[in-house]
Coordinates of C-alpha atoms in Angstrom, one line a residue:
M1 CA 23.8 -1.4 -22.6
E2 CA 20.0 -2.2 -22.3
L3 CA 17.9 0.9 -22.3
T4 CA 16.3 0.6 -18.9
Y5 CA 15.7 3.1 -16.2
E6 CA 17.6 0.8 -13.8
N7 CA 20.8 1.1 -16.0
A8 CA 20.4 4.9 -16.1
E9 CA 20.2 4.9 -12.4
K10 CA 23.3 2.7 -12.2
L11 CA 25.3 5.1 -14.5
F12 CA 24.0 8.0 -12.4
S13 CA 25.2 6.4 -9.1
Q14 CA 28.6 6.0 -10.8
K15 CA 28.6 9.7 -11.6
K16 CA 28.6 8.9 -15.3
Y17 CA 26.2 11.7 -15.9
T18 CA 26.7 12.0 -19.7
E19 CA 26.0 8.3 -20.3
A20 CA 23.0 8.3 -17.9
H21 CA 21.6 11.3 -19.7
S22 CA 21.9 9.7 -23.0
V23 CA 19.9 6.6 -21.8
L24 CA 17.3 8.7 -20.1
L25 CA 16.7 10.8 -23.3
K26 CA 16.1 7.6 -25.4
L27 CA 13.7 6.3 -22.7
L28 CA 11.9 9.7 -22.8
E29 CA 11.3 9.2 -26.5
K30 CA 9.2 6.2 -25.7
E31 CA 7.6 7.7 -22.6
P32 CA 7.5 11.5 -23.0
D33 CA 5.1 11.9 -20.0
N34 CA 7.2 9.8 -17.5
F35 CA 7.7 12.3 -14.7
V36 CA 10.4 10.2 -13.0
I37 CA 12.6 10.2 -16.2
L38 CA 12.0 14.0 -16.6
A39 CA 13.0 14.6 -13.0
K40 CA 16.2 12.6 -13.4
I41 CA 17.2 14.4 -16.5
A42 CA 16.5 17.7 -14.7
L43 CA 18.7 16.6 -11.8
I44 CA 21.6 15.8 -14.2
Y45 CA 21.4 19.3 -15.7
Q46 CA 21.2 20.7 -12.2
I47 CA 24.4 18.9 -11.2
K48 CA 26.1 20.2 -14.4
K49 CA 24.9 23.7 -13.4
N50 CA 22.8 24.1 -16.5
F51 CA 20.1 25.6 -14.4
K52 CA 17.9 26.9 -17.2
T53 CA 17.4 23.5 -18.8
A54 CA 17.1 21.9 -15.4
I55 CA 14.2 24.2 -14.5
K56 CA 12.5 23.4 -17.8
Y57 CA 12.6 19.6 -17.2
Y58 CA 11.5 19.9 -13.5
K59 CA 8.5 21.9 -14.6
K60 CA 7.6 19.3 -17.2
S61 CA 7.8 16.7 -14.5
L62 CA 5.6 18.7 -12.1
A63 CA 3.1 19.2 -14.9
V64 CA 2.6 15.5 -15.0
N65 CA 2.7 14.9 -11.3
P66 CA 2.5 18.0 -9.1
N67 CA 3.1 16.3 -5.9
Q68 CA 6.9 15.9 -5.9
P69 CA 8.4 17.4 -2.7
A70 CA 12.0 16.6 -3.9
I71 CA 11.5 18.8 -7.0
F72 CA 10.3 21.7 -4.8
T73 CA 13.5 21.3 -2.9
N74 CA 15.7 21.2 -5.9
L75 CA 14.0 24.2 -7.6
G76 CA 14.3 26.1 -4.4
S77 CA 18.0 25.3 -4.4
I78 CA 18.4 26.4 -8.0
Y79 CA 16.7 29.7 -7.6
R80 CA 18.6 30.4 -4.4
T81 CA 21.8 29.8 -6.4
T82 CA 20.8 32.1 -9.2
G83 CA 19.8 34.8 -6.7
E84 CA 16.0 34.5 -7.6
Y85 CA 15.1 34.5 -4.0
D86 CA 11.3 35.1 -4.4
K87 CA 11.1 32.0 -6.6
A88 CA 13.3 30.0 -4.3
I89 CA 11.0 30.9 -1.3
E90 CA 7.9 30.0 -3.4
Y91 CA 9.1 26.5 -4.1
L92 CA 10.6 25.8 -0.7
K93 CA 7.3 26.9 1.0
K94 CA 5.4 24.1 -1.0
D95 CA 6.8 21.4 1.4
L96 CA 7.2 22.7 5.0
N97 CA 7.4 19.1 6.3
S98 CA 11.0 19.0 5.0
Y99 CA 13.8 19.9 7.3
S100 CA 15.9 20.8 4.3
N101 CA 13.4 23.2 3.0
L102 CA 12.8 24.9 6.3
F103 CA 16.6 25.2 6.9
N104 CA 17.1 26.6 3.4
L105 CA 14.1 29.0 3.8
G106 CA 15.8 30.2 6.9
I107 CA 19.0 30.9 5.0
L108 CA 17.1 32.8 2.4
F109 CA 15.3 35.0 4.9
E110 CA 18.7 35.6 6.6
K111 CA 20.1 36.9 3.3
L112 CA 17.1 39.1 2.8
G113 CA 17.4 40.5 6.3
K114 CA 14.1 39.0 7.4
I115 CA 15.5 37.8 10.7
S116 CA 12.3 37.1 12.5
Q117 CA 11.0 34.9 9.7
A118 CA 14.3 33.1 9.5
R119 CA 14.0 32.3 13.3
K120 CA 10.5 30.9 12.7
C121 CA 11.9 28.6 10.0
Y122 CA 14.7 27.3 12.3
Y123 CA 12.4 26.8 15.3
S124 CA 10.1 24.7 13.1
A125 CA 13.0 22.8 11.8
I126 CA 14.0 21.7 15.3
K127 CA 10.6 20.0 15.6
L128 CA 11.5 17.8 12.6
K129 CA 15.0 17.1 13.7
P130 CA 15.3 17.5 17.5
E131 CA 19.0 16.3 17.3
K132 CA 19.7 19.7 15.5
K133 CA 18.2 21.7 18.3
F134 CA 21.5 23.0 19.8
S135 CA 23.0 24.1 16.5
L136 CA 19.8 25.7 15.4
Q137 CA 19.5 27.5 18.8
I138 CA 23.0 28.9 18.2
K139 CA 22.2 30.0 14.7
T140 CA 19.0 31.8 15.7
A141 CA 20.8 33.5 18.7
L142 CA 23.7 34.7 16.5
L143 CA 21.6 36.0 13.6
A144 CA 22.2 39.7 13.2
P145 CA 20.0 41.9 10.9
S146 CA 21.6 43.6 7.9
I147 CA 19.6 46.8 8.3
Y148 CA 18.7 48.3 11.7
K149 CA 15.7 50.5 12.6
N150 CA 17.8 52.4 15.2
K151 CA 20.9 52.1 17.5
N152 CA 18.9 50.5 20.2
E153 CA 18.1 47.6 18.0
I154 CA 21.9 47.1 17.5
L155 CA 22.5 47.1 21.2
K156 CA 19.7 44.5 21.7
T157 CA 21.2 42.3 19.0
R158 CA 24.6 42.3 20.7
K159 CA 23.0 41.7 24.2
R160 CA 21.0 38.7 22.8
I161 CA 24.2 37.1 21.6
T162 CA 26.2 37.6 24.8
D163 CA 23.2 36.5 26.9
F164 CA 23.0 33.2 24.9
I165 CA 26.7 32.5 25.2
T166 CA 26.5 33.1 28.9
R167 CA 23.5 30.9 29.4
H168 CA 24.8 28.0 27.2
Y169 CA 28.5 28.0 27.5
N170 CA 28.7 25.1 29.9
S171 CA 26.2 23.0 28.0
P172 CA 27.4 19.5 27.2
E173 CA 25.9 19.7 23.7
K174 CA 28.2 19.6 20.6
I175 CA 28.1 21.0 17.2
N176 CA 28.6 18.3 14.6
N177 CA 29.3 20.4 11.5
P178 CA 29.7 24.1 12.2
V179 CA 29.9 25.0 8.4
Y180 CA 26.6 23.5 7.5
D181 CA 24.7 23.4 10.9
I182 CA 25.6 27.0 11.9
G183 CA 26.7 28.5 8.5
I184 CA 27.0 32.1 9.5
T185 CA 29.8 34.3 10.8
N186 CA 30.0 37.5 12.8
F187 CA 30.0 39.6 9.6
Y188 CA 27.2 42.0 10.3
L189 CA 28.7 42.9 13.8
G190 CA 31.3 44.8 11.9
Y191 CA 28.7 47.4 10.8
H192 CA 27.6 48.3 14.3
G193 CA 30.2 51.1 14.7
L194 CA 31.4 49.3 17.8
C195 CA 34.6 47.5 18.8
N196 CA 34.1 43.7 18.5
N197 CA 37.3 42.4 20.1
K198 CA 35.5 41.1 23.2
L199 CA 32.4 39.9 21.5
N200 CA 34.1 38.1 18.7
A201 CA 36.5 36.4 21.2
Q202 CA 33.5 35.3 23.3
I203 CA 31.8 33.8 20.2
S204 CA 35.0 32.0 19.1
K205 CA 35.6 30.6 22.6
F206 CA 32.0 29.3 22.6
Y207 CA 32.5 27.6 19.3
R208 CA 35.9 26.1 20.4
K209 CA 34.2 24.6 23.5
H210 CA 31.3 23.0 21.5
I211 CA 32.5 22.2 18.0
D212 CA 33.2 18.5 17.4
K213 CA 36.9 17.9 17.8
A214 CA 37.1 16.5 14.2
F215 CA 36.7 20.1 13.0
I216 CA 39.6 21.5 15.1
T217 CA 43.1 20.0 14.4
H218 CA 46.8 21.0 14.9
Y219 CA 49.9 20.5 12.8
S220 CA 51.9 17.6 14.2
Q221 CA 55.5 18.8 13.7
K222 CA 56.9 22.2 13.1
P223 CA 58.1 22.4 9.5
V224 CA 61.8 23.0 8.9
I225 CA 62.6 26.0 6.6
K226 CA 65.0 24.7 3.9
N227 CA 65.6 27.0 0.9
K228 CA 62.3 29.0 0.9
I229 CA 59.7 30.2 3.4
K230 CA 56.5 28.3 2.5
I231 CA 53.3 30.3 2.8
G232 CA 49.8 29.1 2.1
F233 CA 47.1 31.5 1.2
V234 CA 43.4 30.4 1.7
S235 CA 40.1 32.0 0.6
T236 CA 36.8 31.3 -1.2
Y237 CA 37.3 34.8 -2.8
F238 CA 40.4 34.5 -5.0
R239 CA 37.7 34.6 -7.8
K240 CA 36.6 38.0 -9.1
H241 CA 35.8 39.8 -5.9
S242 CA 36.9 42.8 -3.9
V243 CA 39.2 40.6 -1.8
S244 CA 41.0 39.3 -4.9
D245 CA 41.1 42.8 -6.4
V246 CA 43.3 44.0 -3.5
S247 CA 45.2 40.8 -2.6
N248 CA 46.0 38.7 -5.8
R249 CA 48.5 41.1 -7.2
W250 CA 50.8 41.4 -4.1
I251 CA 50.5 37.7 -3.6
A252 CA 51.5 36.9 -7.1
E253 CA 54.5 39.4 -6.9
L254 CA 56.2 37.9 -3.8
N255 CA 59.8 36.9 -4.6
K256 CA 59.7 33.2 -5.8
N257 CA 63.4 32.9 -4.9
V258 CA 62.6 33.5 -1.2
F259 CA 59.0 32.3 -0.9
E260 CA 57.1 29.3 -2.0
T261 CA 53.4 30.3 -2.4
V262 CA 50.7 27.7 -2.2
I263 CA 47.1 28.8 -3.0
F264 CA 44.1 27.0 -1.5
S265 CA 41.2 28.3 -3.5
I266 CA 37.9 27.0 -2.1
G267 CA 35.0 26.5 -4.6
D268 CA 34.8 25.7 -8.2
Y269 CA 35.9 28.9 -9.9
N270 CA 38.0 29.5 -13.0
D271 CA 37.6 33.2 -14.0
N272 CA 40.5 35.6 -14.9
S273 CA 41.3 36.4 -11.3
I274 CA 41.7 32.7 -10.5
K275 CA 43.8 32.1 -13.7
F276 CA 46.1 35.1 -12.8
L277 CA 46.9 33.7 -9.4
K278 CA 47.2 30.1 -10.8
N279 CA 49.8 31.4 -13.2
N280 CA 51.8 33.3 -10.6
S281 CA 52.0 31.0 -7.7
S282 CA 54.3 28.0 -6.8
K283 CA 51.3 25.6 -6.4
F284 CA 47.6 26.0 -6.8
Y285 CA 44.8 23.9 -5.4
S286 CA 41.2 24.4 -6.4
L287 CA 39.3 22.5 -3.6
P288 CA 35.7 21.5 -3.1
E289 CA 33.8 22.6 0.0
N290 CA 34.9 19.6 2.0
F291 CA 36.2 20.7 5.5
T292 CA 38.2 17.6 6.2
L293 CA 39.7 17.5 2.7
I294 CA 40.9 21.1 2.9
Q295 CA 42.4 20.6 6.4
D296 CA 44.3 17.5 5.2
K297 CA 45.5 19.2 2.1
I298 CA 46.8 22.3 3.9
L299 CA 48.5 20.1 6.5
S300 CA 50.1 17.9 3.8
E301 CA 51.9 21.0 2.4
K302 CA 53.7 21.6 5.8
L303 CA 53.6 25.3 5.7
N304 CA 55.6 27.8 7.6
I305 CA 52.8 30.4 7.4
L306 CA 49.1 30.2 6.6
F307 CA 47.5 33.5 5.5
F308 CA 43.8 33.9 5.6
T309 CA 42.8 36.9 3.4
D310 CA 39.3 37.5 4.8
I311 CA 38.3 35.7 7.9
G312 CA 34.7 36.5 8.7
L313 CA 33.2 37.0 5.2
E314 CA 31.9 33.5 5.0
P315 CA 31.7 30.4 7.4
F316 CA 34.2 28.1 5.7
T317 CA 37.4 29.9 6.4
Y318 CA 36.1 31.3 9.6
F319 CA 35.7 27.9 11.2
L320 CA 38.9 26.6 9.4
A321 CA 40.8 29.3 11.2
H322 CA 40.0 27.7 14.6
S323 CA 42.5 25.0 13.7
K324 CA 46.3 25.5 13.8
L325 CA 47.4 24.3 10.4
A326 CA 50.7 26.1 10.4
P327 CA 53.1 27.5 13.1
V328 CA 52.2 31.0 12.1
Q329 CA 48.6 32.1 11.0
I330 CA 47.9 35.6 9.8
T331 CA 44.9 37.5 8.5
Y332 CA 44.5 41.1 7.2
T333 CA 42.0 43.7 6.0
G334 CA 40.3 41.5 3.4
H335 CA 37.7 41.6 6.2
P336 CA 38.3 44.6 8.4
D337 CA 37.5 43.3 11.8
T338 CA 39.4 41.4 14.4
T339 CA 38.6 37.6 14.4
G340 CA 38.6 36.9 18.1
I341 CA 40.2 33.6 17.2
K342 CA 43.2 32.6 19.4
T343 CA 44.8 30.5 16.6
I344 CA 45.3 33.7 14.5
D345 CA 48.6 35.2 15.5
Y346 CA 48.8 38.5 13.6
Y347 CA 46.5 41.0 12.0
I348 CA 48.1 43.2 9.3
S349 CA 46.7 46.7 8.8
S350 CA 48.1 50.1 7.9
K351 CA 49.4 53.1 10.0
L352 CA 47.3 55.2 7.7
W353 CA 44.1 53.4 8.9
E354 CA 44.9 52.8 12.5
T355 CA 45.1 55.1 15.6
E356 CA 48.1 55.1 17.9
D357 CA 46.3 52.9 20.5
S358 CA 44.3 50.7 18.1
E359 CA 46.1 47.5 19.4
K360 CA 43.2 47.2 22.0
Y361 CA 40.7 46.6 19.2
Y362 CA 42.3 43.3 18.2
S363 CA 42.7 39.8 19.6
E364 CA 45.6 39.3 17.3
Q365 CA 49.0 41.0 17.5
L366 CA 48.5 44.1 15.3
I367 CA 51.0 44.9 12.6
K368 CA 50.9 48.3 11.0
F369 CA 52.4 48.7 7.6
N370 CA 53.3 52.1 6.2
S371 CA 51.4 51.2 3.0
L372 CA 47.7 50.7 2.6
T373 CA 48.3 46.8 2.3
W374 CA 46.1 46.7 -0.8
N375 CA 47.6 46.3 -4.3
Y376 CA 44.8 47.5 -6.5
K377 CA 45.0 48.1 -10.3
K378 CA 43.7 51.5 -11.2
P379 CA 40.6 51.1 -13.4
E380 CA 40.5 52.8 -16.8
T381 CA 38.3 55.9 -17.0
P382 CA 35.4 55.2 -19.4
P383 CA 34.1 57.8 -21.9
S384 CA 31.9 60.3 -20.1
K385 CA 28.1 60.2 -20.2
G386 CA 26.0 63.3 -19.8
R387 CA 23.5 63.9 -17.0
D388 CA 20.6 63.3 -19.4
F389 CA 21.8 59.8 -20.0
F390 CA 21.0 59.1 -16.3
N391 CA 17.8 61.3 -16.4
F392 CA 19.2 64.1 -14.2
S393 CA 19.3 67.8 -15.0
N394 CA 22.1 70.4 -14.4
K395 CA 20.0 72.0 -11.7
D396 CA 20.2 68.8 -9.6
N397 CA 23.0 68.5 -7.0
I398 CA 23.7 64.8 -6.8
Y399 CA 25.0 63.4 -3.5
C400 CA 25.8 59.7 -4.2
I401 CA 26.1 56.9 -1.7
H402 CA 28.0 54.1 -3.6
Q403 CA 28.1 51.6 -0.7
S404 CA 26.3 48.4 0.2
L405 CA 23.0 49.2 2.0
F406 CA 24.0 47.5 5.2
K407 CA 26.8 50.1 5.6
I408 CA 24.2 52.8 6.2
H409 CA 24.1 53.1 10.0
P410 CA 21.2 54.7 11.7
D411 CA 23.5 57.6 12.7
F412 CA 23.9 58.4 9.1
D413 CA 20.2 59.4 8.7
E414 CA 20.9 62.7 10.5
I415 CA 23.5 63.6 7.9
L416 CA 21.1 62.8 5.0
N417 CA 18.3 64.8 6.7
K418 CA 20.5 67.9 7.2
I419 CA 21.9 67.8 3.7
L420 CA 18.4 67.8 2.1
I421 CA 17.3 70.6 4.4
E422 CA 20.4 72.7 3.6
D423 CA 20.3 72.1 -0.1
P424 CA 16.8 72.4 -1.8
F425 CA 18.4 71.2 -5.2
G426 CA 20.0 68.2 -3.5
K427 CA 19.2 64.7 -4.5
I428 CA 20.6 61.7 -2.7
V429 CA 21.2 58.7 -4.9
I430 CA 21.8 55.3 -3.4
F431 CA 22.8 52.3 -5.4
F432 CA 21.2 49.0 -4.5
D433 CA 21.4 45.4 -5.6
I434 CA 18.1 44.4 -7.2
K435 CA 18.5 40.8 -5.7
H436 CA 18.4 42.5 -2.2
F437 CA 15.5 44.8 -2.8
W438 CA 14.1 44.0 0.6
W439 CA 17.1 45.9 2.1
K440 CA 16.0 48.9 0.0
N441 CA 12.5 48.5 1.5
F442 CA 13.8 48.4 5.1
L443 CA 15.8 51.5 4.6
T444 CA 12.9 53.3 2.9
E445 CA 10.7 52.7 5.9
R446 CA 13.4 54.0 8.2
F447 CA 14.1 57.1 6.1
K448 CA 10.4 57.9 5.9
N449 CA 10.2 58.2 9.7
K450 CA 13.5 60.2 10.1
I451 CA 14.2 62.3 7.0
K452 CA 12.2 65.4 6.2
H453 CA 12.5 65.5 2.4
F454 CA 12.6 61.7 2.0
E455 CA 11.1 62.1 -1.6
R456 CA 14.5 63.4 -2.8
I457 CA 16.3 60.2 -1.8
L458 CA 16.4 58.0 -5.0
F459 CA 17.3 54.3 -5.0
I460 CA 18.9 53.2 -8.3
P461 CA 19.6 49.6 -9.3
S462 CA 23.3 48.9 -9.6
F463 CA 24.8 49.7 -13.1
K464 CA 27.3 47.7 -14.9
F465 CA 30.9 48.9 -14.0
E466 CA 31.4 51.3 -16.9
Y467 CA 28.1 53.3 -16.2
Y468 CA 28.7 52.9 -12.4
L469 CA 32.1 54.8 -12.9
N470 CA 30.4 57.4 -15.1
F471 CA 27.8 58.1 -12.5
L472 CA 30.4 58.5 -9.8
K473 CA 32.2 61.0 -12.1
M474 CA 28.9 62.8 -12.8
S475 CA 27.9 63.1 -9.1
D476 CA 28.6 66.4 -7.5
I477 CA 29.8 64.7 -4.2
L478 CA 30.1 61.2 -2.9
L479 CA 29.0 60.5 0.7
D480 CA 31.2 58.1 2.6
T481 CA 29.2 55.9 5.1
L482 CA 30.0 56.3 8.8
Y483 CA 31.8 53.6 10.9
F484 CA 32.4 51.4 7.8
N485 CA 33.8 53.4 4.9
G486 CA 34.2 52.6 1.3
G487 CA 37.3 50.4 0.5
V488 CA 37.7 49.3 -3.1
T489 CA 34.7 51.7 -3.8
S490 CA 36.7 54.6 -2.6
L491 CA 39.7 53.5 -4.7
Q492 CA 37.4 53.3 -7.8
A493 CA 36.0 56.8 -7.1
F494 CA 39.5 58.4 -6.6
A495 CA 40.7 56.7 -9.8
I496 CA 38.3 59.1 -11.8
G497 CA 38.8 62.1 -9.5
A498 CA 35.4 61.9 -7.7
P499 CA 35.5 63.7 -4.4
I500 CA 34.3 61.9 -1.2
V501 CA 33.3 63.5 2.0
T502 CA 34.4 61.3 5.0
L503 CA 34.3 61.4 8.7
P504 CA 36.9 59.0 10.3
S505 CA 35.8 57.0 13.3
K506 CA 38.1 55.2 15.9
L507 CA 38.1 51.8 14.2
M508 CA 40.1 50.8 11.1
R509 CA 37.0 50.1 8.9
G510 CA 35.8 53.6 9.5
R511 CA 39.2 55.1 8.4
F512 CA 39.7 53.7 4.9
T513 CA 38.9 56.8 3.0
Y514 CA 40.6 59.0 5.5
G515 CA 43.8 56.9 5.1
M516 CA 43.6 57.2 1.3
Y517 CA 43.3 61.0 1.6
K518 CA 46.4 61.0 3.9
K519 CA 48.3 59.0 1.5
M520 CA 47.4 61.5 -1.3
G521 CA 48.3 64.4 1.1
I522 CA 44.7 65.8 0.8
N523 CA 42.8 67.0 3.9
D524 CA 40.0 69.2 2.4
L525 CA 37.3 66.5 2.5
I526 CA 37.9 65.1 5.9
A527 CA 35.1 66.2 8.3
K528 CA 35.6 66.9 12.0
D529 CA 32.1 66.0 13.1
L530 CA 28.5 65.4 11.7
N531 CA 27.8 69.0 11.2
D532 CA 31.1 69.6 9.5
Y533 CA 30.4 66.6 7.2
V534 CA 27.1 68.3 6.1
Q535 CA 28.6 71.7 5.5
L536 CA 31.5 70.1 3.5
A537 CA 29.2 68.1 1.4
V538 CA 26.8 71.0 0.7
N539 CA 29.6 73.5 -0.1
I540 CA 31.4 71.2 -2.5
A541 CA 28.2 70.2 -4.3
N542 CA 27.2 73.9 -4.8
D543 CA 30.6 75.6 -5.3
K544 CA 31.5 74.4 -8.8
D545 CA 34.9 76.0 -8.8
L546 CA 35.9 74.4 -5.5
N547 CA 34.5 71.1 -6.8
K548 CA 36.7 71.3 -9.9
K549 CA 39.8 72.2 -7.9
L550 CA 39.2 69.3 -5.6
R551 CA 38.8 66.8 -8.5
N552 CA 42.0 68.1 -10.1
K553 CA 43.8 67.7 -6.8
I554 CA 42.7 64.1 -6.5
L555 CA 43.6 63.3 -10.1
K556 CA 47.0 64.8 -9.6
N557 CA 47.7 62.7 -6.5
N558 CA 45.8 59.5 -6.9
S559 CA 48.7 57.4 -8.5
T560 CA 50.0 56.8 -5.0
L561 CA 46.9 54.6 -4.2
F562 CA 47.5 52.2 -7.1
E563 CA 49.9 49.3 -7.7
D564 CA 52.1 50.4 -4.9
K565 CA 55.4 48.2 -5.1
S566 CA 56.2 49.0 -1.4
I567 CA 53.3 46.8 -0.4
V568 CA 55.1 43.7 -1.7
Y569 CA 58.3 44.8 0.0
E570 CA 56.6 45.2 3.3
F571 CA 54.9 41.8 3.2
E572 CA 58.2 40.2 2.3
K573 CA 60.0 42.0 5.0
F574 CA 57.4 41.0 7.6
F575 CA 57.3 37.3 6.5
K576 CA 61.1 37.0 6.8
S577 CA 61.0 38.7 10.2
L578 CA 59.1 35.8 11.6
F579 CA 61.9 33.3 11.3

């Protein structure tokens, strides 16, 4: 083949990236300062997800010709993917005449909790593409902050959403592609400490009215059960994630003589979690993020049951759930909130987490298992590290919050304030993800205004898992967040005997740790109210004998929380009862 840029482009258009790359490199030897060739080589590396090399070639191209808006977009996309949000924002801001850049800037500001800046980006994007006005109006109306200044801000957020839905419900406008044009779920509503049954149902009903009909479909004929009940499981989180940590094992252990299990894994992942499920299912699909393709693939399997492990964590499966792709559609505690979606028939939870009248909190029919529903493998306890390893002394009483920062509700500030007043040797340690340092900054500002001894609150970047477990073990007491407790994080803490003070609320997501204590037969660390929470925490942190006694009690009883075979039995029994 002749060494010309035109032939390289032809190979590229045919997705023969290796051949195109080879031609381009030879052309570059003759023209080392050709910014077009440099940019195309960079694009191939980007497609192949070799981001480090892609960045190198893009920057070489920009050094020759700094006026290349397409490269700004591509570099912004790379840095967004790698979690380097500051750099992503820097490059996307270089071309604000691009709808794509403004839209992606908005998404980045969403992730960082800068909601007002995200809205500004979307409003500016409307001017460039007026045809996207309706979907961007929806997106801006439904944006919810990750960190709130106070409870009043929470109530205003919810009111803004309901007001928008009321005003625009009868609009004739349509949403062409909800996954990409809207691209958000009701995720942060789950952290408000309020029941979302009505609100989530309103949002879903609004979407159902306005989403293009191509995105909502229905199976054509009820499949006949022959030898086995055919169950499909769909998620973007079968990869290494807390959802897979609690779900993959029980899915894999379903009786293959009774059930045919079909896995629909969305996204290009191939880690050990994926491999485990692939090796322990009847059929496994790894599917690209193509909505129509996924719908068609699920329908082609003629399932009896479709199980969504985590509706609400991300937009793809949230919008997919609005279709009826199987006669029975189920979800559970992979995301601990009702969906509000009428095509989801059942929500599976635990008696240990639910109250007697908790059915009223769900749009689905609530099923309460005796087990915790999570089949989690107990982590191995790493060798202990001393306090000096983490730069703490034996005089310090360490109160550790090992939760995502958006779980720290404004009501929790009162507890932290009282603990630091009661215990002059107390230090509150909060882990944070360095990629989301702005969340830390938001909380810092809030704490400064509400907590007297704020200087004794320490934010520490997240450790690798071994050191994380060591820190939990070293802490005097762990503080469970209000309204949305630790889930997998509580299981990890209990695995090493770390005590957690918890205050159960009325909703399931605020009763996880409570349910685990009930499963272990331990009541000592369950608070009755906010003041009791503070007293429990301070007493256990200061009374070393009591502390040791509680740790031993947890270690003696924690085996009941892990790899519980009754979970598989309960799922099998429930699935069979449907037919």
